[in-house]
Amino acid sequence: GGENEATNIDLVRTICTHMDDLHPEGAPHADLITFVTDRPGHDRRYAIDPTRIRTELGWRPSVTVDEGLRRTVEWYLTNRDWWEPLLSRDGVGKRLGAA
């Protein structure tokens, strides 16, 4: 809702840039990007209209999309003990929604 439309690839490249900065091992992380056939109903971009929440509640974003993504990358790098066990769950690493 920050009125910053972005394509999926732009968001991924931004995340890779933050990974390069915060976790240089494996950089450049953009080299890991792999293109696959879109699944049915796949979104190509994210664009949320924040008019209602701004009008009715006066809400405004407190950070930019770039800063929010950086903070998210930092959180995941700091909290590996939370997400690493999830990698062993059934279905992880398998492509969903494709025939």
XYZ file of N, CA, C and O in Angstrom, residues 9-82:
296
model
N 10.242 -9.484 -10.594
C 11.687 -9.563 -10.813
C 12.403 -8.379 -10.162
O 13.513 -8.525 -9.639
N 11.777 -7.208 -10.155
C 12.386 -6.056 -9.485
C 12.495 -6.290 -7.982
O 13.505 -5.945 -7.363
N 11.457 -6.878 -7.383
C 11.502 -7.185 -5.951
C 12.591 -8.213 -5.653
O 13.349 -8.063 -4.689
N 12.695 -9.236 -6.493
C 13.718 -10.269 -6.290
C 15.114 -9.663 -6.409
O 15.998 -9.956 -5.593
N 15.321 -8.828 -7.397
C 16.640 -8.199 -7.563
C 16.990 -7.300 -6.377
O 18.143 -7.245 -5.955
N 15.994 -6.619 -5.825
C 16.234 -5.797 -4.648
C 16.631 -6.663 -3.461
O 17.575 -6.340 -2.724
N 15.939 -7.778 -3.270
C 16.287 -8.704 -2.193
C 17.709 -9.219 -2.392
O 18.499 -9.285 -1.438
N 18.070 -9.572 -3.614
C 19.431 -10.047 -3.899
C 20.476 -8.996 -3.571
O 21.539 -9.307 -3.016
N 20.185 -7.745 -3.887
C 21.110 -6.657 -3.574
C 21.321 -6.550 -2.065
O 22.453 -6.391 -1.592
N 20.236 -6.650 -1.302
C 20.362 -6.602 0.157
C 21.132 -7.816 0.679
O 21.937 -7.690 1.607
N 20.894 -8.983 0.088
C 21.654 -10.170 0.486
C 23.141 -9.977 0.206
O 23.983 -10.346 1.032
N 23.470 -9.412 -0.940
C 24.880 -9.155 -1.271
C 25.529 -8.275 -0.210
O 26.670 -8.501 0.185
N 24.800 -7.280 0.258
C 25.322 -6.337 1.244
C 25.393 -6.953 2.644
O 26.396 -6.809 3.341
N 24.329 -7.655 3.051
C 24.233 -8.145 4.424
C 24.843 -9.529 4.637
O 25.198 -9.888 5.757
N 24.932 -10.301 3.572
C 25.459 -11.677 3.652
C 26.263 -11.936 2.377
O 25.800 -12.633 1.468
N 27.462 -11.350 2.271
C 28.231 -11.398 1.028
C 28.606 -12.798 0.551
O 28.886 -12.974 -0.636
N 28.603 -13.776 1.454
C 28.903 -15.140 1.024
C 27.883 -15.558 -0.031
O 26.694 -15.447 0.185
N 28.373 -16.003 -1.161
C 27.481 -16.424 -2.243
C 27.114 -15.318 -3.219
O 26.368 -15.550 -4.159
N 27.611 -14.114 -2.979
C 27.295 -12.998 -3.874
C 28.005 -13.201 -5.216
O 29.054 -13.830 -5.262
N 27.436 -12.729 -6.290
C 26.170 -12.009 -6.357
C 24.975 -12.968 -6.319
O 24.911 -13.938 -7.083
N 24.058 -12.688 -5.423
C 22.902 -13.556 -5.242
C 21.964 -13.550 -6.447
O 21.217 -14.506 -6.655
N 22.008 -12.502 -7.254
C 21.160 -12.449 -8.460
C 21.499 -13.583 -9.427
O 20.659 -13.968 -10.242
N 22.704 -14.146 -9.309
C 23.066 -15.281 -10.166
C 22.233 -16.516 -9.847
O 22.194 -17.466 -10.635
N 21.556 -16.522 -8.704
C 20.719 -17.660 -8.307
C 19.315 -17.596 -8.913
O 18.561 -18.560 -8.814
N 18.965 -16.478 -9.522
C 17.629 -16.328 -10.100
C 17.460 -17.306 -11.247
O 18.295 -17.380 -12.149
N 16.370 -18.059 -11.184
C 16.028 -19.023 -12.240
C 14.616 -18.705 -12.728
O 13.700 -18.551 -11.916
N 14.447 -18.605 -14.012
C 13.136 -18.324 -14.577
C 12.430 -19.635 -14.891
O 13.045 -20.561 -15.423
N 11.164 -19.708 -14.521
C 10.349 -20.897 -14.763
C 9.070 -20.480 -15.469
O 8.725 -19.292 -15.514
N 8.358 -21.448 -15.995
C 7.071 -21.183 -16.632
C 6.099 -20.709 -15.565
O 6.033 -21.285 -14.476
N 5.355 -19.639 -15.873
C 4.377 -19.136 -14.911
C 3.320 -20.184 -14.617
O 2.904 -20.929 -15.505
N 2.883 -20.221 -13.367
C 1.780 -21.114 -12.990
C 0.472 -20.381 -13.271
O 0.456 -19.148 -13.354
N -0.640 -21.099 -13.393
C -1.927 -20.435 -13.629
C -2.237 -19.425 -12.519
O -2.062 -19.716 -11.335
N -2.646 -18.239 -12.905
C -3.010 -17.209 -11.941
C -1.831 -16.485 -11.317
O -2.001 -15.714 -10.376
N -0.640 -16.692 -11.848
C 0.555 -16.070 -11.287
C 0.502 -14.550 -11.438
O 0.176 -14.032 -12.495
N 0.829 -13.832 -10.364
C 0.892 -12.367 -10.404
C 2.226 -11.930 -10.985
O 3.268 -12.430 -10.589
N 2.188 -11.005 -11.892
C 3.425 -10.489 -12.487
C 3.950 -9.274 -11.734
O 5.104 -8.907 -11.859
N 3.089 -8.626 -10.985
C 3.494 -7.450 -10.236
C 2.559 -7.316 -9.037
O 1.515 -7.939 -8.960
N 2.962 -6.455 -8.105
C 2.149 -6.174 -6.931
C 1.833 -4.689 -6.916
O 2.733 -3.856 -6.980
N 0.553 -4.366 -6.854
C 0.112 -2.976 -6.828
C -1.161 -2.914 -5.990
O -2.221 -3.334 -6.429
N -1.037 -2.435 -4.774
C -2.164 -2.366 -3.857
C -2.643 -0.925 -3.781
O -1.847 -0.002 -3.617
N -3.957 -0.740 -3.881
C -4.540 0.598 -3.779
C -4.809 0.898 -2.301
O -5.703 0.302 -1.703
N -4.060 1.821 -1.699
C -4.218 2.104 -0.277
C -5.239 3.203 0.046
O -5.312 3.664 1.180
N -6.041 3.602 -0.935
C -6.943 4.746 -0.751
C -7.830 4.585 0.474
O -7.939 5.501 1.299
N -8.461 3.448 0.649
C -9.409 3.270 1.747
C -8.732 3.362 3.114
O -9.221 4.047 4.014
N -7.601 2.687 3.287
C -6.941 2.710 4.595
C -6.394 4.105 4.905
O -6.380 4.541 6.051
N -5.990 4.820 3.871
C -5.513 6.195 4.089
C -6.670 7.125 4.426
O -6.566 7.948 5.328
N -7.772 6.975 3.697
C -8.924 7.842 3.896
C -9.599 7.581 5.242
O -9.879 8.511 5.993
N -9.858 6.313 5.546
C -10.617 5.982 6.747
C -9.780 5.965 8.024
O -10.292 6.292 9.091
N -8.529 5.595 7.919
C -7.702 5.470 9.120
C -6.522 6.438 9.162
O -5.833 6.528 10.165
N -6.264 7.109 8.049
C -5.139 8.033 8.003
C -3.786 7.333 7.988
O -2.764 7.934 8.302
N -3.779 6.057 7.610
C -2.545 5.275 7.607
C -1.612 5.719 6.494
O -2.031 6.019 5.382
N -0.331 5.757 6.803
C 0.718 6.021 5.827
C 1.847 5.040 6.118
O 2.113 4.722 7.287
N 2.548 4.578 5.094
C 3.664 3.667 5.349
C 4.767 4.374 6.133
O 5.024 5.558 5.920
N 5.393 3.636 7.049
C 6.461 4.233 7.861
C 7.843 3.976 7.263
O 8.819 4.613 7.682
N 7.930 3.053 6.302
C 9.198 2.772 5.621
C 8.924 2.595 4.136
O 7.806 2.300 3.728
N 9.952 2.746 3.337
C 9.826 2.497 1.900
C 9.828 0.996 1.643
O 10.193 0.197 2.525
N 9.451 0.592 0.451
C 9.502 -0.819 0.079
C 10.938 -1.319 0.203
O 11.183 -2.403 0.753
N 11.887 -0.543 -0.258
C 13.286 -0.938 -0.188
C 13.726 -1.173 1.257
O 14.353 -2.184 1.575
N 13.389 -0.244 2.149
C 13.763 -0.386 3.558
C 13.038 -1.576 4.198
O 13.617 -2.311 4.998
N 11.779 -1.770 3.845
C 11.031 -2.907 4.380
C 11.641 -4.231 3.947
O 11.748 -5.173 4.751
N 12.050 -4.327 2.681
C 12.693 -5.554 2.209
C 14.025 -5.767 2.912
O 14.362 -6.890 3.301
N 14.791 -4.696 3.099
C 16.079 -4.823 3.799
C 15.869 -5.315 5.232
O 16.564 -6.205 5.705
N 14.892 -4.749 5.927
C 14.598 -5.178 7.296
C 14.162 -6.639 7.334
O 14.501 -7.372 8.263
N 13.401 -7.052 6.333
C 12.954 -8.442 6.268
C 14.139 -9.378 6.066
O 14.258 -10.407 6.745
N 15.047 -9.029 5.145
C 16.247 -9.840 4.916
C 17.066 -9.913 6.205
O 17.520 -10.990 6.602
N 17.243 -8.777 6.882
C 17.983 -8.761 8.147
C 17.344 -9.701 9.174
O 18.035 -10.423 9.881
N 16.004 -9.678 9.268
C 15.310 -10.527 10.231
C 15.578 -12.004 9.938
O 15.898 -12.770 10.846
N 15.453 -12.389 8.676
C 15.688 -13.792 8.330
C 17.139 -14.209 8.566
O 17.397 -15.334 9.002
N 18.080 -13.330 8.317
C 19.478 -13.657 8.577
C 19.752 -13.784 10.075
O 20.568 -14.614 10.497
N 19.075 -13.001 10.876
C 19.261 -13.027 12.325
C 18.499 -14.182 12.984
O 18.890 -14.652 14.051
N 17.435 -14.649 12.369
C 16.544 -15.641 12.981
C 16.547 -16.977 12.249
O 15.496 -17.601 12.072
N 17.718 -17.427 11.873
C 17.844 -18.709 11.169
C 17.258 -19.857 11.986
O 16.711 -20.801 11.437
N 17.374 -19.798 13.313
C 16.857 -20.874 14.162
C 15.335 -21.002 14.054
O 14.778 -22.046 14.359
N 14.652 -19.961 13.602
C 13.211 -20.023 13.420
C 12.854 -20.705 12.103
O 11.983 -21.556 12.044
